[in-house]
Coordinates of C-alpha atoms and ligand atoms in Angstrom, one line a residue:
X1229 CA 0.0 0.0 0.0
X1230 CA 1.3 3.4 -1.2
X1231 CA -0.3 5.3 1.9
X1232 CA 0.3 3.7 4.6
X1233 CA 2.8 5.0 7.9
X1234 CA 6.4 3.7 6.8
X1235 CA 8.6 1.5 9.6
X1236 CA 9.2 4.8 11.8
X1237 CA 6.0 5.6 12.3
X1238 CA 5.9 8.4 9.7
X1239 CA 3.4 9.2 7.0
X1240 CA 5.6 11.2 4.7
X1241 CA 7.1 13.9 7.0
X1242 CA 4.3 13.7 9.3
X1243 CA 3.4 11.4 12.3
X1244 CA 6.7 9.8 14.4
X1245 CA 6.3 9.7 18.2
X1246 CA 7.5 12.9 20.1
X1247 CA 7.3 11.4 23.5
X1248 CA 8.6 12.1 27.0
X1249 CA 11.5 9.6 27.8
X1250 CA 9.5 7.5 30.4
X1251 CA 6.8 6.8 28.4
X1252 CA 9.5 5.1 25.4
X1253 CA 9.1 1.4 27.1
X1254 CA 5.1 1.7 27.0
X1255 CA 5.1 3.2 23.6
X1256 CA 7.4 0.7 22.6
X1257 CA 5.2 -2.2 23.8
X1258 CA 2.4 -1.2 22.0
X1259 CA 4.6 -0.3 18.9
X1260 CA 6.1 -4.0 18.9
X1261 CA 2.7 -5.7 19.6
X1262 CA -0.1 -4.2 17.8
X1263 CA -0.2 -5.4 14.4
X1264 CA 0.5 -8.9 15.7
X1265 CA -2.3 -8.1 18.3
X1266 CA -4.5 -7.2 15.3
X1267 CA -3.9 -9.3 12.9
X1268 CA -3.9 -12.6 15.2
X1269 CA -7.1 -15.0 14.2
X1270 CA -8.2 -14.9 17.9
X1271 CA -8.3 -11.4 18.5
X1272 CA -10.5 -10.6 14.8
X1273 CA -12.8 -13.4 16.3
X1274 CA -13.9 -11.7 19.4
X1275 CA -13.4 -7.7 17.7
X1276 CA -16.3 -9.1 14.7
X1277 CA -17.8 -10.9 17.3
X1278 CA -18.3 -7.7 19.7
X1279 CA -19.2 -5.3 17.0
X1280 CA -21.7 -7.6 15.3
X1281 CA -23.6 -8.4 18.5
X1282 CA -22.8 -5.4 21.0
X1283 CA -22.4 -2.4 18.5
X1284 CA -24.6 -3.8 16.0
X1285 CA -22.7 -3.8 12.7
X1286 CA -22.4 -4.1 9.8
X1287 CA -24.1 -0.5 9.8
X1288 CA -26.8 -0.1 7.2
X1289 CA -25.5 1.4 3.9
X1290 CA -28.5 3.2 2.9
X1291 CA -29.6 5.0 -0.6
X1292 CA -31.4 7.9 0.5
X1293 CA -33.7 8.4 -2.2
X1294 CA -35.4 11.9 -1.4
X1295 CA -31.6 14.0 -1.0
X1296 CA -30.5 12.0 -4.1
X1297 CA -33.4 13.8 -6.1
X1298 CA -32.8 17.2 -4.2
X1299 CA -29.1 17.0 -4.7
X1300 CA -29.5 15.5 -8.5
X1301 CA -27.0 12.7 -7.9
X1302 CA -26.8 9.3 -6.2
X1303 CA -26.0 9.7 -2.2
X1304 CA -25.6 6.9 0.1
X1305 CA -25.0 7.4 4.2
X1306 CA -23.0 5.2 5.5
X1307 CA -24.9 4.5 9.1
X1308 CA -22.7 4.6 11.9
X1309 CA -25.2 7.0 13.6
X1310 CA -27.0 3.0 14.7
X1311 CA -24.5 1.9 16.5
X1312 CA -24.3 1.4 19.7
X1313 CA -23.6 4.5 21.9
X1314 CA -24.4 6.6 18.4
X1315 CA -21.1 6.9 16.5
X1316 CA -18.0 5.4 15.3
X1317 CA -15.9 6.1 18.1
X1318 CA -17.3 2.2 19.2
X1319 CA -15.1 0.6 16.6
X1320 CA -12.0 1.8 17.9
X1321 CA -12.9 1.6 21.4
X1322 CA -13.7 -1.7 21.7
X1323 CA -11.1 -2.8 19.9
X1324 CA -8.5 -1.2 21.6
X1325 CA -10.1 -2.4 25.3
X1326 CA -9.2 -5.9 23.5
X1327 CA -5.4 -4.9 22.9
X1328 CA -5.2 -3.3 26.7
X1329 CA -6.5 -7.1 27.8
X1330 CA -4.0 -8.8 25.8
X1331 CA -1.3 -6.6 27.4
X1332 CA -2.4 -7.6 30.7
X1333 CA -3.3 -3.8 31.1
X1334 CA -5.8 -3.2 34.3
X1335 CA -6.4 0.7 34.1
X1336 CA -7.3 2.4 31.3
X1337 CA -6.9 5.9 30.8
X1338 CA -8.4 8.7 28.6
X1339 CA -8.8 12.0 27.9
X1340 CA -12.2 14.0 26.7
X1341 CA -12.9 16.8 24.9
X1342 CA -17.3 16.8 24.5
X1343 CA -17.0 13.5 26.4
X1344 CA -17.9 11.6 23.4
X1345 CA -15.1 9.9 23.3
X1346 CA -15.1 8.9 27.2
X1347 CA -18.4 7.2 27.1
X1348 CA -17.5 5.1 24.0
X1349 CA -14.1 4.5 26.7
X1350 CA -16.5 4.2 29.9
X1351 CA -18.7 1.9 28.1
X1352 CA -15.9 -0.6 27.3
X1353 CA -14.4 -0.8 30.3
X1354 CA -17.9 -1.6 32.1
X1355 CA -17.9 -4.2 29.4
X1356 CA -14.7 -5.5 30.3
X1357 CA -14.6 -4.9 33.9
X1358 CA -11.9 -3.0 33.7
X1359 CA -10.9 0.5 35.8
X1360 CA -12.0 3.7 34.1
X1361 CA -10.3 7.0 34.7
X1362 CA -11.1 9.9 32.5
X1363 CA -9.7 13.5 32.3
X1364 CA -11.7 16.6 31.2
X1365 CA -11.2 20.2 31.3
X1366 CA -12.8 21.4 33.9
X1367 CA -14.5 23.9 31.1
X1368 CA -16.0 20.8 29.4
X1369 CA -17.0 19.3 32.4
X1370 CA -19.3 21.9 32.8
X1371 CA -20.6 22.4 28.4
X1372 CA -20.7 18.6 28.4
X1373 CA -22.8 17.6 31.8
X1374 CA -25.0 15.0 30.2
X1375 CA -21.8 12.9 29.1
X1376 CA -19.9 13.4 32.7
X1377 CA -23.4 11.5 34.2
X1378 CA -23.3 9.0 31.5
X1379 CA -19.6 8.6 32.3
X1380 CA -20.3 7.9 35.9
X1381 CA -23.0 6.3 35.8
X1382 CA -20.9 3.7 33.6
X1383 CA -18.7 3.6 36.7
X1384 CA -15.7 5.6 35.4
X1385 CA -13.7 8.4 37.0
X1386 CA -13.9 11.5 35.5
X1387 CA -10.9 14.5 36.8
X1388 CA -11.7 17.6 36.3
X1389 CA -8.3 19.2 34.6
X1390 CA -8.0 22.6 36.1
X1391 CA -4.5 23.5 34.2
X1392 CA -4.8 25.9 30.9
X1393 CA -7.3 26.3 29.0
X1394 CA -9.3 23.7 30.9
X1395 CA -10.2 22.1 27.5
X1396 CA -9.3 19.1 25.6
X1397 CA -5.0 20.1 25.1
X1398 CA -4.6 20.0 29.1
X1399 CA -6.7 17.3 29.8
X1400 CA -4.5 15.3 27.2
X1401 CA -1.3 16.6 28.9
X1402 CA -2.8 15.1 32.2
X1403 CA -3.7 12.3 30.4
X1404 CA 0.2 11.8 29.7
X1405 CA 1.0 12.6 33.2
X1406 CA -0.9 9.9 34.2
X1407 CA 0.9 7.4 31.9
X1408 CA 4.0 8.3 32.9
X1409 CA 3.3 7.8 36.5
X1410 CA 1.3 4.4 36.0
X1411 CA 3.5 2.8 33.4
X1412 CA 3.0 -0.6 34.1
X1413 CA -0.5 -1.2 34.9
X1414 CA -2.6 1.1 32.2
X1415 CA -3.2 1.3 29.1
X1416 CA -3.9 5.4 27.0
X1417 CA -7.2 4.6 25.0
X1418 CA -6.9 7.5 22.2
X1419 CA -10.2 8.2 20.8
X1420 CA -8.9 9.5 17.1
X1421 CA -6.1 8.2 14.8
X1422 CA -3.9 11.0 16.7
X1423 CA -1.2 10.9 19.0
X1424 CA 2.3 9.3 18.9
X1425 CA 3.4 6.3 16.2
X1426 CA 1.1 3.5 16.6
X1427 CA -1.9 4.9 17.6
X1428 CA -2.7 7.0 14.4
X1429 CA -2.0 4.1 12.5
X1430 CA -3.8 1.4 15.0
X1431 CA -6.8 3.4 15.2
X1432 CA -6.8 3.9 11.4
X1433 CA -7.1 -0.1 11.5
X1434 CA -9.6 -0.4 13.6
X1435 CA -12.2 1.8 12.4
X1436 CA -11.2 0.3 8.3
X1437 CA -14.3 -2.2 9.3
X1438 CA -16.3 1.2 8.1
X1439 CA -14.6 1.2 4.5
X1440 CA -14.3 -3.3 4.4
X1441 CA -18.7 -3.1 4.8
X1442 CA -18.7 -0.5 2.4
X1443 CA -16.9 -2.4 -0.5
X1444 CA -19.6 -5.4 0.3
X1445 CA -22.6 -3.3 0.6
X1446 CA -21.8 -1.4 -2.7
X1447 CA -21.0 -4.4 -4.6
X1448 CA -24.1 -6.2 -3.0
X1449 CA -26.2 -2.9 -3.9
X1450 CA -24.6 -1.2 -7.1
X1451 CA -22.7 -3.5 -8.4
X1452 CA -19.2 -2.5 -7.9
X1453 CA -17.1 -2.3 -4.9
X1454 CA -16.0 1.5 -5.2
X1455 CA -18.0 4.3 -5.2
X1456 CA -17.5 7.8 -7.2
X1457 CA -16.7 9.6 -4.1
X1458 CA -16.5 9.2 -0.6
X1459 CA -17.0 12.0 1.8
X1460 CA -16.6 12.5 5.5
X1461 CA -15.8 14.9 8.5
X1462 CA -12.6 15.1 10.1
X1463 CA -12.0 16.5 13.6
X1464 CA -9.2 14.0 14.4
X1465 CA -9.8 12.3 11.4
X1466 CA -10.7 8.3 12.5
X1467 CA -14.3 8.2 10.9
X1468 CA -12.6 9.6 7.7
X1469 CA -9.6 7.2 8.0
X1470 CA -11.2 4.2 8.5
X1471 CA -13.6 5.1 5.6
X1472 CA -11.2 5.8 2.9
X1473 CA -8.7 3.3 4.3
X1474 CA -9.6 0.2 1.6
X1475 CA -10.2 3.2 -1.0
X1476 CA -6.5 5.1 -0.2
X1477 CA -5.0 2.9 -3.5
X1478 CA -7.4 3.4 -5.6
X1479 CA -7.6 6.6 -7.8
X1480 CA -10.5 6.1 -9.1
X1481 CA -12.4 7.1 -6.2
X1482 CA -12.2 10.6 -5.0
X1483 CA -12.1 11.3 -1.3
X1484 CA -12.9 14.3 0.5
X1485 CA -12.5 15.5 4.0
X1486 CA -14.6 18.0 5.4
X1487 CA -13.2 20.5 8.4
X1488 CA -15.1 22.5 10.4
X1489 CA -14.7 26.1 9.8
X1490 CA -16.6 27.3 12.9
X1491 CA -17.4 31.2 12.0
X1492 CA -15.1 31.1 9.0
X1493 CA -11.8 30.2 8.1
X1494 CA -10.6 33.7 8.7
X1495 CA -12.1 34.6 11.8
X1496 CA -10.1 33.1 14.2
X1497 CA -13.1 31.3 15.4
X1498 CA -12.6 28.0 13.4
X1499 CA -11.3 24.8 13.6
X1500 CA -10.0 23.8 10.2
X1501 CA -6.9 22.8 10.9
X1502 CA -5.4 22.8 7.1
X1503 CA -7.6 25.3 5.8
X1504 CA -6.4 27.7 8.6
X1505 CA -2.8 26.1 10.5
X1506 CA 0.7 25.1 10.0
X1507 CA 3.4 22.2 10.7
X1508 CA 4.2 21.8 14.5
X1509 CA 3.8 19.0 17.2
X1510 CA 0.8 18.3 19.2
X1511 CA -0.4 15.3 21.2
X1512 CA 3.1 13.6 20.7
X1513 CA 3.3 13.9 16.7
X1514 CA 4.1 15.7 13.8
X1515 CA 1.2 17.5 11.8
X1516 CA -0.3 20.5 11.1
X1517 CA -2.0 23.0 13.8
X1518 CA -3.8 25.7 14.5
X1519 CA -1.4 27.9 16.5
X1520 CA -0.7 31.8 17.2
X1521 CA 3.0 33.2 15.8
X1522 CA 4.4 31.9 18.9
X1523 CA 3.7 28.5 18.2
X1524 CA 1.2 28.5 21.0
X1525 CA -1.6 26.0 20.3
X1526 CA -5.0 27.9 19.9
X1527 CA -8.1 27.5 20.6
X1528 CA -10.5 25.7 18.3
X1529 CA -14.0 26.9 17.4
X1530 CA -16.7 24.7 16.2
X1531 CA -20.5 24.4 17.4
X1532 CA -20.1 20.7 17.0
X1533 CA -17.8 19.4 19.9
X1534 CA -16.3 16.4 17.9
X1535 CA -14.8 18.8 15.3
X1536 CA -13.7 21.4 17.8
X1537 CA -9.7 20.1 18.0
X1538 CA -6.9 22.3 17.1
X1539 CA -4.5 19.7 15.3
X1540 CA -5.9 16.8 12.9
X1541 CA -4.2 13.4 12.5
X1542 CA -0.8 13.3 10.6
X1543 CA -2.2 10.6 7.9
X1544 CA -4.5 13.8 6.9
X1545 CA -1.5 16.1 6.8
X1546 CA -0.2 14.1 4.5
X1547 CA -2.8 13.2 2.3
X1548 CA -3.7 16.9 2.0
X1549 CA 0.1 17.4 1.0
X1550 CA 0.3 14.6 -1.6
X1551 CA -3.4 15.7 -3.2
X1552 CA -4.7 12.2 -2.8
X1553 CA -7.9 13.9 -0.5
X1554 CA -9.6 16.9 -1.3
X1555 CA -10.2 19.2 2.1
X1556 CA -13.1 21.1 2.3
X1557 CA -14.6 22.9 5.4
X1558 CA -18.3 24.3 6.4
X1559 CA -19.2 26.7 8.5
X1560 CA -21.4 26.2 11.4
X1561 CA -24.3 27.6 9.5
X1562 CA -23.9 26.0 6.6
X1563 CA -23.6 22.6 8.8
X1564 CA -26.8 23.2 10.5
X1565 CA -28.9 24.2 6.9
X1566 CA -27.3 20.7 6.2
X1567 CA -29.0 18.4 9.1
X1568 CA -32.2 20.1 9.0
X1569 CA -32.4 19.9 5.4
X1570 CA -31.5 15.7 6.1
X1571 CA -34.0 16.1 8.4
X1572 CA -37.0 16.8 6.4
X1573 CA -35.9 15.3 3.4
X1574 CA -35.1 11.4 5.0
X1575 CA -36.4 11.6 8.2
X1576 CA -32.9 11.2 10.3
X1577 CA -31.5 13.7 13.1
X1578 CA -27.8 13.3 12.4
X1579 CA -25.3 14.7 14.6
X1580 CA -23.0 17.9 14.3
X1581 CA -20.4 16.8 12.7
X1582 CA -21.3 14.8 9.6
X1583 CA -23.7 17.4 9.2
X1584 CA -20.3 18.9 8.1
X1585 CA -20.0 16.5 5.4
X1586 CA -23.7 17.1 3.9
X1587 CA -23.1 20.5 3.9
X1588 CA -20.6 19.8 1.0
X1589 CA -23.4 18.3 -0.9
X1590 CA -24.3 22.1 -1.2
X1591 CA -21.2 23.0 -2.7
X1592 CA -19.9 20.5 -5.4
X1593 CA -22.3 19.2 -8.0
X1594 CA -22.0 15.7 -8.9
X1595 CA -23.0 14.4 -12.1
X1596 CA -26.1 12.6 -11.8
X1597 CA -25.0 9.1 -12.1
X1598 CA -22.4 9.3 -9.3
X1599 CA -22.1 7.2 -6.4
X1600 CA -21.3 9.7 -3.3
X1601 CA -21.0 7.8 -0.2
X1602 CA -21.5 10.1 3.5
X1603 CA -20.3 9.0 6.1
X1604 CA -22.7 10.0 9.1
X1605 CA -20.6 9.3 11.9
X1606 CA -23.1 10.1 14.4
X1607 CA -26.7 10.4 15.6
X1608 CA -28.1 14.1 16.6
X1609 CA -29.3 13.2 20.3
X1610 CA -26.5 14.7 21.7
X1611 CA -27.0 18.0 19.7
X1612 CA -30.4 18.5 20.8
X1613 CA -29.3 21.7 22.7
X1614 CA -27.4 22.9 19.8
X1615 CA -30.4 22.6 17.4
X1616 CA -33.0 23.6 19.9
X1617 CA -30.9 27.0 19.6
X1618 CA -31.1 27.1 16.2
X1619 CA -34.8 26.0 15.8
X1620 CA -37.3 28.8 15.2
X1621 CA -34.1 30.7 13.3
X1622 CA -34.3 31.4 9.9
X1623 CA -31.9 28.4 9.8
X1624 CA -35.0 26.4 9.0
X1625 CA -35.6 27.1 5.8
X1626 CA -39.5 26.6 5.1
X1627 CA -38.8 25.8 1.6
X1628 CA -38.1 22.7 2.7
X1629 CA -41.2 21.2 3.7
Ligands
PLP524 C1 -15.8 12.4 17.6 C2 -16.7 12.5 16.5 C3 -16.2 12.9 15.2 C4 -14.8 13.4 15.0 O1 -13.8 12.5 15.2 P1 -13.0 11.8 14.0 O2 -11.9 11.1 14.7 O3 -12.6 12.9 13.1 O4 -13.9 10.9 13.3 C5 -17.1 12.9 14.1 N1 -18.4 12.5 14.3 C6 -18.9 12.1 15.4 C7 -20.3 11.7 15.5 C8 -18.1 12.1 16.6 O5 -18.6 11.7 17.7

């Protein structure tokens, strides 16, 4: 495979493992062992096993009739809004609580931005039986209440990260701390294919389940394993990933990735990390970031949560450099026109972000007899709030109806 990260963990010149020194022999472990993990006949037993019968998968590759006819073109979603706890984050949780058993790992560790991330985390561990600490700003303990109860109610800890920003960067560098004080017994569950050399890569794996139904349900439904284009959010980038990943080699099928550009690109109010940073280190690798002149990592803007991250996985950074994805970004606005309008039109509340990815369905006109797969990474329960603000706006458009 042309795209895939080389023996040092690189893809290109991004990716590699910029680590403190103490963490090298954990790192190391999981460098050494995952692919052999992965790959091993008992471990892809119990990882179908779970997802078929916990998480529910396959998810439903659906032809949506009605926003084919609006949009003049032929859109499939990609369901991952039915799974179990409502997204993909699922797929790479479960199987990375598998990879922290085989280790002999009894404390898993993770950090939270909307706390989407550390209920897909808390909800393995229950299922495992397995301890559950989780850090969060103490700014997104407060936004994301709903998610801290479902957290602890799943019987994990969650800390309250006081340092910084309070936000998602400082609960990851606690995160770390963590690590490095607990090497032996615990196991960092990263919730995006971002981070030190494996996990980009190891997450990238897991979540390629998305893109290995896809081929089947196409051929099954269309006739042919690839479809014209694929197109999916990136905040981190693992529902994106794991969707293009069977698709990387193949020209023929163009991918885009869509980034959340908050209030616009040039506000400073975004969080389109190639549209609007540069090359720097974040979260223990090489990518591209949103950061002042200083270097300083700034804050992200997005109203949904799950986009609202200031770096992006180092795979993206450099499949934006090579050309092999296309990058695109929507506004907040022009996100929210785009769920309502799925709304009406196929009767499905999808979440935040891959209302991100319909939105580009606004913007680039497909010839008619395309095949455009979304990916909807996510159900809209958790935006409820969000929309609720919105409803009544002129963001409904009556037209619509
Ligand atoms: C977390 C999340 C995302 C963003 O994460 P990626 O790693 O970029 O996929 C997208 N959609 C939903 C529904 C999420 O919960």
């Amino acid at each position: 495979m042309k795209y895939c990260v080389n023996e040092k963990g690189y893809f290109g010149e991004f990716g590699g493992a910029f680590i403190p020194e103490m963490l090298y022999p954990n790192i190391k472990e999981l460098q050494d062992n995952y692919l052999g993990i992965i790959e091993d006949p008992e471990f892809r037993k119990e990882f179908y096993y779970l997802l078929r019968h916990y998480a529910g998968r396959p998810s439903p590759l659906y032809f949506a009739g009605r926003l084919s006819d609006y949009y003049g073109t032929r859109i499939f979603l990609k369901r991952e809004d039915l799974n179990h706890t409502g997204a993909h984050k699922i797929n790479n949780t479960i199987g990375q609580i598998l990879i922290a058993r085989r280790l002999g790992k009894s404390r898993i560790i993770a950090e939270t931005g909307a706390g989407q991330h550390g209920v897909a985390t808390a909800t393995v561990c229950a299922l495992m039986g397995l301890k559950c600490i989780v850090y969060m700003g103490r700014l997104d303990v407060e936004r994301q209440a709903p998610n801290v109860l479902r957290m602890k109610m799943l019987g994990a800890e969650v800390i309250p990260v006081e340092s910084g920003n309070m936000t998602l960067k400082d609960a990851t560098n606690e995160a770390i701390r963590d690590w490095i004080n607990n090497p032996s017994d615990t196991y960092y569950l990263i919730g995006s294919v971002v981070g030190p050399h494996p996990y980009p890569d190891l997450v990238m794996r897991l979540q390629s389940v998305i893109s290995e139904e896809m081929k089947k349900q196409l051929l099954e439904q269309t006739g042919s394993e690839n479809p014209d284009c694929i197109i999916a959010c990136v905040g981190g980038g693992s529902n994106a990933a794991g969707s293009f990943y069977h698709y990387l080699d193949d020209p023929d099928v163009r991918l885009i990735a869509v980034e959340a550009a908050g209030k616009g690109i040039n506000t400073g109010e975004t969080a389109a990390t190639i549209a609007a940073g540069l090359p720097g280190i974040i979260h223990g690798s090489k990518t591209m970031l949103m950061q002042n002149n200083d270097g300083q990592i700034t804050e992200p803007y997005s109203v949904s949560a799950g986009l609202d991250y200031p770096g992006i996985g180092p795979l993206f950074a450099w499949l934006n450099q090579t050309g092999r994805v296309q990058f695109e970004h929507a506004t907040d606005d022009e996100a929210l026109q785009a769920a309502f309008r799925l709304m009406r039109l196929e009767g499905i509340i999808p979440a935040l972000e891959p209302a991100h990815a319909l939105a580009v369905l606004e913007k680039i006109k497909f010839p008619p007899n395309n095949r455009v797969v979304v990916i909807l990474s996510g159900r809209g329960d958790k935006d409820m709030s969000a929309y609720i603000k919105y409803a009544g706006h002129t963001l409904i458009p009556e037209k619509i109806s």
